[in-house]
Amino acid sequence: LMCSELGNSNSHSQDTMPFVLAGQGGQGVNMPMGRIVEGDSHSNLLVSLANMMGFDDVTKYGDDGMSENTGPLSGLIL
């Protein structure tokens, strides 16, 4: 996982933050080449990663008032 904490460094915006998830995807990850996820919170990506590492009790990440915690990203985990 490679990411930045800002989407736009000039305005310190957290919109459109870039995240790159790379690897073989052979461990239960559905990673079609060049997949772009828009309109979802990065918190949901982090929940998905925690679930893939065996932390099934993780259902949200971060402050409820600051992010859209809706659970893991749909279609990421096989």
mmCIF file with all atom_site columns, C-alpha atoms in Angstrom:
data_model
loop_
_atom_site.group_PDB
_atom_site.id
_atom_site.type_symbol
_atom_site.label_atom_id
_atom_site.label_alt_id
_atom_site.label_comp_id
_atom_site.label_asym_id
_atom_site.label_entity_id
_atom_site.label_seq_id
_atom_site.pdbx_PDB_ins_code
_atom_site.Cartn_x
_atom_site.Cartn_y
_atom_site.Cartn_z
_atom_site.occupancy
_atom_site.B_iso_or_equiv
_atom_site.pdbx_formal_charge
_atom_site.auth_seq_id
_atom_site.auth_comp_id
_atom_site.auth_asym_id
_atom_site.auth_atom_id
_atom_site.pdbx_PDB_model_num
ATOM 1  C CA . LEU A 1 1  ? 0.000   0.000   0.000   1.00 0.00 ? 1  LEU A CA 1
ATOM 2  C CA . MET A 1 2  ? 1.328   3.404   -0.953  1.00 0.00 ? 2  MET A CA 1
ATOM 3  C CA . CYS A 1 3  ? -0.608  6.545   -0.167  1.00 0.00 ? 3  CYS A CA 1
ATOM 4  C CA . SER A 1 4  ? -0.506  10.217  0.686   1.00 0.00 ? 4  SER A CA 1
ATOM 5  C CA . GLU A 1 5  ? -2.326  11.950  3.511   1.00 0.00 ? 5  GLU A CA 1
ATOM 6  C CA . LEU A 1 6  ? -3.407  14.793  1.188   1.00 0.00 ? 6  LEU A CA 1
ATOM 7  C CA . GLY A 1 7  ? -5.250  14.905  -2.108  1.00 0.00 ? 7  GLY A CA 1
ATOM 8  C CA . ASN A 1 8  ? -4.113  18.456  -2.876  1.00 0.00 ? 8  ASN A CA 1
ATOM 9  C CA . SER A 1 9  ? -1.068  19.742  -1.025  1.00 0.00 ? 9  SER A CA 1
ATOM 10 C CA . ASN A 1 10 ? -1.821  23.426  -1.727  1.00 0.00 ? 10 ASN A CA 1
ATOM 11 C CA . SER A 1 11 ? -5.243  23.398  -0.062  1.00 0.00 ? 11 SER A CA 1
ATOM 12 C CA . HIS A 1 12 ? -4.557  20.486  2.327   1.00 0.00 ? 12 HIS A CA 1
ATOM 13 C CA . SER A 1 13 ? -7.659  18.818  0.909   1.00 0.00 ? 13 SER A CA 1
ATOM 14 C CA . GLN A 1 14 ? -8.376  15.199  1.741   1.00 0.00 ? 14 GLN A CA 1
ATOM 15 C CA . ASP A 1 15 ? -10.514 14.741  -1.368  1.00 0.00 ? 15 ASP A CA 1
ATOM 16 C CA . THR A 1 16 ? -9.227  12.476  -4.136  1.00 0.00 ? 16 THR A CA 1
ATOM 17 C CA . MET A 1 17 ? -6.345  11.103  -2.086  1.00 0.00 ? 17 MET A CA 1
ATOM 18 C CA . PRO A 1 18 ? -4.165  8.750   -4.145  1.00 0.00 ? 18 PRO A CA 1
ATOM 19 C CA . PHE A 1 19 ? -3.761  5.160   -2.916  1.00 0.00 ? 19 PHE A CA 1
ATOM 20 C CA . VAL A 1 20 ? -1.869  2.415   -4.726  1.00 0.00 ? 20 VAL A CA 1
ATOM 21 C CA . LEU A 1 21 ? -2.417  -1.209  -3.728  1.00 0.00 ? 21 LEU A CA 1
ATOM 22 C CA . ALA A 1 22 ? 0.085   -3.430  -5.485  1.00 0.00 ? 22 ALA A CA 1
ATOM 23 C CA . GLY A 1 23 ? 1.007   -7.084  -5.377  1.00 0.00 ? 23 GLY A CA 1
ATOM 24 C CA . GLN A 1 24 ? 0.062   -10.397 -6.853  1.00 0.00 ? 24 GLN A CA 1
ATOM 25 C CA . GLY A 1 25 ? -3.401  -10.407 -5.368  1.00 0.00 ? 25 GLY A CA 1
ATOM 26 C CA . GLY A 1 26 ? -3.187  -14.153 -4.824  1.00 0.00 ? 26 GLY A CA 1
ATOM 27 C CA . GLN A 1 27 ? -4.157  -13.985 -1.171  1.00 0.00 ? 27 GLN A CA 1
ATOM 28 C CA . GLY A 1 28 ? -7.880  -13.460 -1.568  1.00 0.00 ? 28 GLY A CA 1
ATOM 29 C CA . VAL A 1 29 ? -7.727  -10.023 -3.171  1.00 0.00 ? 29 VAL A CA 1
ATOM 30 C CA . ASN A 1 30 ? -9.707  -9.118  -6.268  1.00 0.00 ? 30 ASN A CA 1
ATOM 31 C CA . MET A 1 31 ? -7.327  -6.698  -7.985  1.00 0.00 ? 31 MET A CA 1
ATOM 32 C CA . PRO A 1 32 ? -8.056  -6.330  -11.672 1.00 0.00 ? 32 PRO A CA 1
ATOM 33 C CA . MET A 1 33 ? -5.330  -4.325  -13.379 1.00 0.00 ? 33 MET A CA 1
ATOM 34 C CA . GLY A 1 34 ? -5.993  -0.602  -13.260 1.00 0.00 ? 34 GLY A CA 1
ATOM 35 C CA . ARG A 1 35 ? -9.010  -0.678  -10.940 1.00 0.00 ? 35 ARG A CA 1
ATOM 36 C CA . ILE A 1 36 ? -10.081 2.807   -9.880  1.00 0.00 ? 36 ILE A CA 1
ATOM 37 C CA . VAL A 1 37 ? -12.391 3.265   -6.904  1.00 0.00 ? 37 VAL A CA 1
ATOM 38 C CA . GLU A 1 38 ? -14.174 6.580   -6.698  1.00 0.00 ? 38 GLU A CA 1
ATOM 39 C CA . GLY A 1 39 ? -16.769 7.832   -4.267  1.00 0.00 ? 39 GLY A CA 1
ATOM 40 C CA . ASP A 1 40 ? -15.692 5.588   -1.412  1.00 0.00 ? 40 ASP A CA 1
ATOM 41 C CA . SER A 1 41 ? -13.873 6.451   1.778   1.00 0.00 ? 41 SER A CA 1
ATOM 42 C CA . HIS A 1 42 ? -10.239 5.450   2.249   1.00 0.00 ? 42 HIS A CA 1
ATOM 43 C CA . SER A 1 43 ? -11.338 4.251   5.690   1.00 0.00 ? 43 SER A CA 1
ATOM 44 C CA . ASN A 1 44 ? -13.153 1.418   3.921   1.00 0.00 ? 44 ASN A CA 1
ATOM 45 C CA . LEU A 1 45 ? -9.919  0.417   2.142   1.00 0.00 ? 45 LEU A CA 1
ATOM 46 C CA . LEU A 1 46 ? -8.139  0.273   5.504   1.00 0.00 ? 46 LEU A CA 1
ATOM 47 C CA . VAL A 1 47 ? -10.960 -1.845  6.965   1.00 0.00 ? 47 VAL A CA 1
ATOM 48 C CA . SER A 1 48 ? -10.580 -4.216  3.997   1.00 0.00 ? 48 SER A CA 1
ATOM 49 C CA . LEU A 1 49 ? -6.832  -4.521  4.559   1.00 0.00 ? 49 LEU A CA 1
ATOM 50 C CA . ALA A 1 50 ? -7.325  -5.211  8.283   1.00 0.00 ? 50 ALA A CA 1
ATOM 51 C CA . ASN A 1 51 ? -9.910  -7.896  7.450   1.00 0.00 ? 51 ASN A CA 1
ATOM 52 C CA . MET A 1 52 ? -7.519  -9.520  4.943   1.00 0.00 ? 52 MET A CA 1
ATOM 53 C CA . MET A 1 53 ? -4.889  -9.741  7.697   1.00 0.00 ? 53 MET A CA 1
ATOM 54 C CA . GLY A 1 54 ? -7.282  -11.665 9.917   1.00 0.00 ? 54 GLY A CA 1
ATOM 55 C CA . PHE A 1 55 ? -8.753  -8.824  11.973  1.00 0.00 ? 55 PHE A CA 1
ATOM 56 C CA . ASP A 1 56 ? -12.361 -9.706  11.156  1.00 0.00 ? 56 ASP A CA 1
ATOM 57 C CA . ASP A 1 57 ? -13.689 -7.702  14.103  1.00 0.00 ? 57 ASP A CA 1
ATOM 58 C CA . VAL A 1 58 ? -12.549 -4.419  12.480  1.00 0.00 ? 58 VAL A CA 1
ATOM 59 C CA . THR A 1 59 ? -15.641 -2.863  10.915  1.00 0.00 ? 59 THR A CA 1
ATOM 60 C CA . LYS A 1 60 ? -14.648 0.809   10.829  1.00 0.00 ? 60 LYS A CA 1
ATOM 61 C CA . TYR A 1 61 ? -11.535 2.961   10.864  1.00 0.00 ? 61 TYR A CA 1
ATOM 62 C CA . GLY A 1 62 ? -11.066 6.535   12.006  1.00 0.00 ? 62 GLY A CA 1
ATOM 63 C CA . ASP A 1 63 ? -13.356 9.118   13.518  1.00 0.00 ? 63 ASP A CA 1
ATOM 64 C CA . ASP A 1 64 ? -17.034 8.585   12.686  1.00 0.00 ? 64 ASP A CA 1
ATOM 65 C CA . GLY A 1 65 ? -17.534 12.324  12.235  1.00 0.00 ? 65 GLY A CA 1
ATOM 66 C CA . MET A 1 66 ? -14.649 12.682  9.779   1.00 0.00 ? 66 MET A CA 1
ATOM 67 C CA . SER A 1 67 ? -15.125 9.769   7.393   1.00 0.00 ? 67 SER A CA 1
ATOM 68 C CA . GLU A 1 68 ? -17.708 7.544   5.784   1.00 0.00 ? 68 GLU A CA 1
ATOM 69 C CA . ASN A 1 69 ? -17.264 4.284   7.674   1.00 0.00 ? 69 ASN A CA 1
ATOM 70 C CA . THR A 1 70 ? -19.439 1.821   5.812   1.00 0.00 ? 70 THR A CA 1
ATOM 71 C CA . GLY A 1 71 ? -17.255 -1.298  6.140   1.00 0.00 ? 71 GLY A CA 1
ATOM 72 C CA . PRO A 1 72 ? -14.889 -2.971  3.711   1.00 0.00 ? 72 PRO A CA 1
ATOM 73 C CA . LEU A 1 73 ? -14.752 -2.014  0.040   1.00 0.00 ? 73 LEU A CA 1
ATOM 74 C CA . SER A 1 74 ? -17.188 -4.083  -1.946  1.00 0.00 ? 74 SER A CA 1
ATOM 75 C CA . GLY A 1 75 ? -15.573 -6.520  -4.321  1.00 0.00 ? 75 GLY A CA 1
ATOM 76 C CA . LEU A 1 76 ? -12.006 -6.155  -3.006  1.00 0.00 ? 76 LEU A CA 1
ATOM 77 C CA . ILE A 1 77 ? -11.860 -9.296  -0.884  1.00 0.00 ? 77 ILE A CA 1
ATOM 78 C CA . LEU A 1 78 ? -12.600 -12.588 -2.612  1.00 0.00 ? 78 LEU A CA 1
#
